[in-house]
Amino acid sequence: MRAHVHALQSAGKRVIVALWSEGARERMSHVLADHKLSNLTNVRSWPEALARPKPEIALAVLGIEAGFETADAAVIGEQDILGDRLARPRRASRKAENFIAEAPSLAAGDPVVHVDHGIGRFVGLKTIEAAGAPHDCLEIHYADDAKLFLPVENIELLSRYGSEDTAVVLDRLGGGAWQARKARMKSRIREIAHELLKVAAERQLREAPKLTVSPGLYDEFAAGFPYEETEDQQTAIDAVMGDLARGRPMDRLVCGDVGFGKTEVALRAAFAVAMSGKQVAVVVPTTLLARQHFRTFTERFRGFPVQIGQASRLVSNAELAKTKAGLADGSINIVIGTHALLGRTIRFKDLGLLIVDEEQHFGVAHKEKLKQLRAEVHVLTLTATPIPRTLQLALTGVRDLSIIASPPVDRLAVRTFVAPFDPLVVREALLRERYRGGQSFYVCPRIEDLAGAKDFLDKTVPEVRVAVAHGQMPSGVLDDIMTAFYDGKYDVLLSTTIIESGLDVPTANTLIVHRSDRFGLSQLYQLRGRVGRSKLRAYALFTLPANRKLTAQAERRLKVLQSLDTLGAGFQLASHDLDIRGAGNLLGDEQSGHIKEVGFELYQQMLEEAVMSLKAGISAPVADRWSPQITIGMPVLIPDDYVADLSVRLSLYRRLAEMDDEREIDAFGAELVDRFGKMPQEVRHLLQIVAIKALSRRANVEKIDTGPKGAVLSFRDNTFSNPEGLIRYIREQGPAAKVRPDMKVVFLEDWERPEERLTGTTDILRSLVRIAEQAKAA
C-alpha cells in the first residue's frame, strides 16, 4: 500500500482517498497510519482536495466505490484498500434468553411435573364449572386414575418432564414419595451448583493478559471478510473482543447454526491474540476440518506477520516435527490440528487462546485435557448443536453464551425429506443435482455399508462419477480424494460421517443419508449443514429401511429434524435433544442421570435458582414456587373461537402465568388485540385475574374466595410481613372486616356483579401490598 502511494506521488500525482461516509474518516486514518503513511489531511470537497499541496494525502467523502486516475490525480476508493462487501437487510435483534424461551409447548399425552404433586400425564385443556362459571383448566392424570384440574392462571406450577417417555412412572396424588424425592434432589442440586460456581469463581479470580489490537490493523483484517457481518455475528465478535481485553480468562460458547459464520468470530479472536504476540491453538475433531481451517486461516492471514502450522494425520512426519519445534520456540503463532494437539509431546511457548471447533465431538476426558492446558488461557468454543451439558451450562449463566441466529445474505433453508429407501428417487435426486452443475454427498452409517452402496450407485446411476472416502483410509489417499472432490472431478462423494464436521463445499447441494434411523439428532443436523452453503436451494433426503419398524426415538428424531427446516434452528434442536436424551449431570459423565428424577424443566429451574441464590450469598435452600388460588365466580378462559389453535392457547397461558407486573400484563393485552382482534369478556377477566395473582404474591396471599357477600383471604403459612399494619387496616374497615379463628380474613361487601368482585378484590389487595411493602421499606 505504502509503496503504491509513493509510486503515484513520484509520478507527480495528487493522491486522494475517497471515503463512503464521515464515520469512516477516523478508521481510514488508523489504517493508513499503520501503513506508515502520514501527512493526511481532511478535506470537505473535490475542489478543496485539488487545491492542497501534492505531498499531502487528502481524505474526502466522495461516495464512490472504486478508484480511478486522471492526468494529475489518483483517487483510491475505500474498497481498493479494504476489499468488497455484501450487504444484508437489518432485522430486529433477539436476545439469547428470548430465543431459548420460544422452546416447544405442551402436547396432549406429554408427561408433566407439578411442583407439589409430582409427575403426571397432561391430557388436555378442559373447561369446567368453578363457582358457577366456566373456567379453563389443564387436566392431569396421576397414578391409580387420580385426576387433577389445574386452573390456567396457575400453569407456571407445571413443567415439562422432558422426553416423551411413555414408560415414565406417574406419582400418586397426595403421596409423600414425590416430596421426599424433590427434597433429596434439592440438596444434590445445591452441591452441583456449588461445584459449578467454584469452577466459575476460580476462573474469575485468575488473571489473563489483556489482549487488544490497534484499530487500524484490526479494521484492515476485518475488511478481508467479503460479507457484511450479520447483526448476531457482530454482537458475538464484540463480546469476544471485549472478553479478551478484560484481563480475565474468557470461557465463551458461540452457538451459531451450520454455515452462519462462526469461523469468522474465531478468525477475529485469533488475529487479536496473534498480533498481541501470543500463540493460538485451534482444535478440531477431524483431519478434513483441520485441513479446511488451515486453508481458510492461511488465506485470511496472507500479508500479516503471522506463521500458521498444521498438526494432523494429513501432515508428513517431517512437517509435524517442524510445527512442534515452531510451537516450542514461538516461531509459529497459530496452529490448527486434531486431538494430536493434546498430546504430551506438544509444548507451547506462550499459549494465549484455545479455540475448540465443533465441540460436541470431543469426549469429557478430552475437554478436561483442553482445560488443563493452562489455567489463564482464553477459551472460545464454537458449536452448531451444543451438546445438552454445554447448553445447560450456558443457560445457568456459568459460561458466557453468544448466539448467531441470523443467516448470511441470500441463504436459503435446506428442503428436508424423510422417506423409505427408493432407488428411483435416489437416481432422480443425484441426476438432477448433476444436471444443474452441482455435486452430492451420499452418507452411510458404517464403513461396511460403503461397498454395497458403491455397487448400488454404479448400477442405478452409472452417469455419475463416485468417489469413496472414510476415516480409515491412508491420509495421503484421503487428501487426494477430497482435493479432487473440491475441484469438481467427482459428482458424488460416498462417505461415512467423516464429512459431518464443518466441511465447506459450496457446489455440493444434495445430500442423501442411507439408513438415517441409525444416526443421532445432532449428527443428522450437522450432515444436513454440509449442503445449502451457497445461494442455491439445497435438498436433503433421509432414507429409511423400506419394510422395517422404526424405534420411537428414531421416529421422533426424524420428525424433529423435518420440522426444524428454518434457517438457524440448531439452538432449538439442542433443546429438543435435551428433551430426547436428558441433560445429565453438569460436572460428570453420566449424560442422562438426574433429569429422570424430577423432569428436565424443573431440574433446569432448580439448578438455575440454586446458582442464583448461591451467587447472592444465600445459603438456605430455595423455597418452592407457589401460585395463589383465586375464585371469583366468573368465566376465565381464552375461548377457542378467539384463538383456535390449542398449542398457541397453551403457550399464551404459559406466558401470562409468568407475568407479575401490571404494565407487562397491559402490553400482553395489547398484543392479543393486535394478533387476534377485539378481546372477548372472558379474556379481559383472565388478564384481571393474573393482575390479582401478581398482587397476591406480593402480599403473601395464598387463596382468595369471593362471592356476592364479600371475600375470604388466607395468607401463606399464616404470615404477613406487617402484622400491626394489617390489624390497623382491619380496624379501619369497622364491621366490614374481621379475622376468623382459623386466621383467615373476611371482608363483608355487597358485590352482586362479578365486575364489582374483581374491582373490590383488586382494591383490597392493593391496600395489603402497600401495607406489606411499608414494613419492607422500614
Short mmCIF file of C-alpha atoms in Angstrom, two decimals, residues 398-603:
data_model
loop_
_atom_site.label_atom_id
_atom_site.label_comp_id
_atom_site.label_asym_id
_atom_site.label_seq_id
_atom_site.Cartn_x
_atom_site.Cartn_y
_atom_site.Cartn_z
CA VAL A 398 -21.91 -20.15 34.35
CA ARG A 399 -20.46 -19.79 30.87
CA ASP A 400 -20.95 -16.85 28.57
CA LEU A 401 -23.13 -17.56 25.57
CA SER A 402 -23.35 -15.84 22.17
CA ILE A 403 -25.96 -16.98 19.70
CA ILE A 404 -25.67 -16.33 15.96
CA ALA A 405 -29.24 -16.85 14.80
CA SER A 406 -29.43 -14.68 11.69
CA PRO A 407 -28.50 -16.34 8.37
CA PRO A 408 -25.99 -14.81 5.91
CA VAL A 409 -27.15 -12.86 2.86
CA ASP A 410 -29.09 -14.85 0.22
CA ARG A 411 -29.07 -18.08 2.25
CA LEU A 412 -32.00 -20.46 1.64
CA ALA A 413 -33.18 -23.17 4.05
CA VAL A 414 -32.46 -26.81 3.12
CA ARG A 415 -35.55 -28.73 1.96
CA THR A 416 -35.70 -31.93 4.01
CA PHE A 417 -37.47 -35.16 3.05
CA VAL A 418 -37.76 -38.34 5.13
CA ALA A 419 -38.84 -41.36 3.07
CA PRO A 420 -38.45 -45.14 2.74
CA PHE A 421 -35.48 -46.06 0.53
CA ASP A 422 -36.44 -45.93 -3.17
CA PRO A 423 -33.76 -46.43 -5.90
CA LEU A 424 -35.71 -44.29 -8.38
CA VAL A 425 -35.92 -41.32 -6.02
CA VAL A 426 -32.18 -41.59 -5.28
CA ARG A 427 -31.36 -41.75 -9.01
CA GLU A 428 -33.61 -38.77 -9.75
CA ALA A 429 -32.05 -36.66 -6.94
CA LEU A 430 -28.43 -37.36 -7.94
CA LEU A 431 -29.06 -36.75 -11.64
CA ARG A 432 -30.99 -33.56 -11.03
CA GLU A 433 -28.06 -32.19 -8.97
CA ARG A 434 -25.58 -33.23 -11.68
CA TYR A 435 -27.62 -31.53 -14.43
CA ARG A 436 -27.68 -28.23 -12.55
CA GLY A 437 -23.89 -28.38 -12.33
CA GLY A 438 -23.62 -29.33 -8.66
CA GLN A 439 -22.28 -32.19 -6.53
CA SER A 440 -23.84 -34.54 -3.97
CA PHE A 441 -22.98 -36.36 -0.74
CA TYR A 442 -24.14 -39.93 -0.14
CA VAL A 443 -23.58 -40.87 3.53
CA CYS A 444 -23.67 -44.34 5.11
CA PRO A 445 -23.59 -45.09 8.85
CA ARG A 446 -20.78 -47.70 8.74
CA ILE A 447 -17.68 -48.39 6.66
CA GLU A 448 -19.05 -51.90 5.92
CA ASP A 449 -22.02 -50.32 4.10
CA LEU A 450 -19.84 -48.41 1.61
CA ALA A 451 -19.06 -51.32 -0.78
CA GLY A 452 -22.77 -52.20 -1.16
CA ALA A 453 -23.68 -48.54 -1.68
CA LYS A 454 -20.94 -48.18 -4.34
CA ASP A 455 -22.32 -51.21 -6.26
CA PHE A 456 -25.83 -49.78 -5.99
CA LEU A 457 -24.73 -46.36 -7.33
CA ASP A 458 -22.71 -47.88 -10.18
CA LYS A 459 -25.73 -49.92 -11.32
CA THR A 460 -28.52 -47.39 -10.64
CA VAL A 461 -26.80 -44.14 -11.60
CA PRO A 462 -23.95 -45.08 -14.00
CA GLU A 463 -23.87 -41.48 -15.31
CA VAL A 464 -22.28 -40.01 -12.16
CA ARG A 465 -18.64 -40.23 -11.07
CA VAL A 466 -18.44 -41.55 -7.49
CA ALA A 467 -15.54 -41.09 -5.05
CA VAL A 468 -15.36 -43.11 -1.79
CA ALA A 469 -13.95 -41.62 1.44
CA HIS A 470 -13.77 -42.83 5.06
CA GLY A 471 -11.67 -42.22 8.15
CA GLN A 472 -9.59 -45.41 7.97
CA MET A 473 -8.02 -44.57 4.61
CA PRO A 474 -4.31 -43.69 4.46
CA SER A 475 -4.06 -39.92 4.94
CA GLY A 476 -2.48 -39.24 1.53
CA VAL A 477 -5.25 -41.10 -0.32
CA LEU A 478 -7.98 -39.33 1.65
CA ASP A 479 -6.38 -35.96 0.95
CA ASP A 480 -6.19 -36.66 -2.79
CA ILE A 481 -9.85 -37.78 -2.94
CA MET A 482 -11.06 -34.70 -1.05
CA THR A 483 -9.00 -32.35 -3.21
CA ALA A 484 -10.41 -33.99 -6.36
CA PHE A 485 -13.96 -33.62 -4.98
CA TYR A 486 -13.33 -29.95 -4.09
CA ASP A 487 -12.06 -29.42 -7.63
CA GLY A 488 -15.22 -30.93 -9.15
CA LYS A 489 -13.64 -34.08 -10.59
CA TYR A 490 -16.36 -36.24 -8.97
CA ASP A 491 -20.15 -35.77 -8.89
CA VAL A 492 -20.86 -37.80 -5.74
CA LEU A 493 -18.83 -38.30 -2.58
CA LEU A 494 -19.81 -41.60 -0.98
CA SER A 495 -18.59 -41.50 2.62
CA THR A 496 -19.18 -42.22 6.29
CA THR A 497 -19.87 -39.38 8.75
CA ILE A 498 -16.29 -38.17 8.21
CA ILE A 499 -17.83 -35.25 6.27
CA GLU A 500 -20.02 -34.30 9.25
CA SER A 501 -17.76 -31.64 10.78
CA GLY A 502 -17.65 -28.22 9.23
CA LEU A 503 -16.70 -29.15 5.66
CA ASP A 504 -17.43 -26.37 3.22
CA VAL A 505 -18.06 -27.38 -0.40
CA PRO A 506 -20.34 -24.63 -1.80
CA THR A 507 -21.06 -26.59 -5.01
CA ALA A 508 -22.44 -29.62 -3.10
CA ASN A 509 -26.18 -29.09 -2.68
CA THR A 510 -27.80 -32.52 -2.45
CA LEU A 511 -27.40 -34.88 0.50
CA ILE A 512 -28.66 -38.46 0.69
CA VAL A 513 -28.36 -40.29 4.01
CA HIS A 514 -28.61 -44.09 3.92
CA ARG A 515 -30.33 -45.68 6.99
CA SER A 516 -30.90 -42.33 8.66
CA ASP A 517 -32.53 -44.07 11.65
CA ARG A 518 -29.01 -45.08 12.75
CA PHE A 519 -27.77 -41.51 13.29
CA GLY A 520 -28.17 -39.20 16.29
CA LEU A 521 -30.14 -35.99 16.04
CA SER A 522 -27.18 -33.60 16.05
CA GLN A 523 -25.32 -35.87 13.59
CA LEU A 524 -28.19 -35.69 11.09
CA TYR A 525 -28.40 -31.96 11.62
CA GLN A 526 -24.66 -31.50 11.07
CA LEU A 527 -24.79 -33.65 7.93
CA ARG A 528 -27.63 -31.56 6.59
CA GLY A 529 -25.48 -28.48 7.21
CA ARG A 530 -22.94 -29.72 4.64
CA VAL A 531 -25.30 -28.65 1.86
CA GLY A 532 -27.01 -25.31 1.20
CA ARG A 533 -23.88 -23.25 1.83
CA SER A 534 -24.29 -21.02 -1.23
CA LYS A 535 -27.18 -19.16 -2.88
CA LEU A 536 -28.74 -22.31 -4.38
CA ARG A 537 -31.62 -24.22 -2.82
CA ALA A 538 -30.29 -27.47 -1.32
CA TYR A 539 -32.08 -30.79 -0.74
CA ALA A 540 -31.59 -33.44 1.95
CA LEU A 541 -33.14 -36.89 1.64
CA PHE A 542 -33.08 -39.12 4.74
CA THR A 543 -33.84 -42.68 3.71
CA LEU A 544 -35.25 -45.39 5.97
CA PRO A 545 -35.40 -49.19 5.57
CA ALA A 546 -38.49 -49.85 3.42
CA ASN A 547 -40.15 -52.59 5.49
CA ARG A 548 -38.79 -52.26 9.00
CA LYS A 549 -40.45 -50.64 12.01
CA LEU A 550 -38.54 -47.67 13.46
CA THR A 551 -37.90 -47.26 17.17
CA ALA A 552 -39.99 -44.50 18.75
CA GLN A 553 -36.90 -42.39 19.41
CA ALA A 554 -35.59 -42.67 15.84
CA GLU A 555 -39.01 -41.68 14.52
CA ARG A 556 -39.13 -38.70 16.85
CA ARG A 557 -35.60 -37.60 15.87
CA LEU A 558 -36.53 -37.56 12.19
CA LYS A 559 -39.83 -35.77 12.88
CA VAL A 560 -37.99 -33.06 14.82
CA LEU A 561 -35.46 -32.69 12.03
CA GLN A 562 -38.12 -32.37 9.36
CA SER A 563 -39.96 -29.74 11.41
CA LEU A 564 -36.79 -27.69 12.02
CA ASP A 565 -36.36 -26.62 8.42
CA THR A 566 -35.96 -22.92 9.13
CA LEU A 567 -32.54 -21.32 8.98
CA GLY A 568 -30.83 -21.19 12.34
CA ALA A 569 -32.66 -23.99 14.08
CA GLY A 570 -29.58 -25.55 15.69
CA PHE A 571 -30.32 -23.96 19.01
CA GLN A 572 -33.89 -25.22 19.16
CA LEU A 573 -32.53 -28.57 18.04
CA ALA A 574 -30.25 -28.74 21.06
CA SER A 575 -33.26 -28.02 23.28
CA HIS A 576 -35.12 -30.89 21.60
CA ASP A 577 -32.06 -33.08 22.04
CA LEU A 578 -32.09 -32.15 25.71
CA ASP A 579 -35.66 -33.42 25.80
CA ILE A 580 -34.96 -36.67 23.98
CA ARG A 581 -31.78 -37.51 25.90
CA GLY A 582 -31.94 -35.58 29.16
CA ALA A 583 -29.12 -33.28 30.20
CA GLY A 584 -27.16 -35.39 32.63
CA ASN A 585 -25.02 -34.06 35.43
CA LEU A 586 -23.16 -30.90 34.52
CA LEU A 587 -19.94 -31.99 36.11
CA GLY A 588 -19.79 -35.65 35.33
CA ASP A 589 -20.07 -38.10 32.51
CA GLU A 590 -23.49 -39.57 33.18
CA GLN A 591 -25.40 -37.78 30.40
CA SER A 592 -28.94 -38.72 31.43
CA GLY A 593 -28.88 -39.03 35.19
CA HIS A 594 -30.64 -36.62 37.48
CA ILE A 595 -33.22 -35.47 34.99
CA LYS A 596 -35.18 -38.71 35.34
CA GLU A 597 -35.96 -37.89 38.98
CA VAL A 598 -37.76 -34.59 38.55
CA GLY A 599 -38.02 -33.92 34.82
CA PHE A 600 -35.92 -31.67 32.65
CA GLU A 601 -37.55 -28.26 33.08
CA LEU A 602 -37.86 -28.43 36.85
CA TYR A 603 -34.25 -29.64 37.16
#
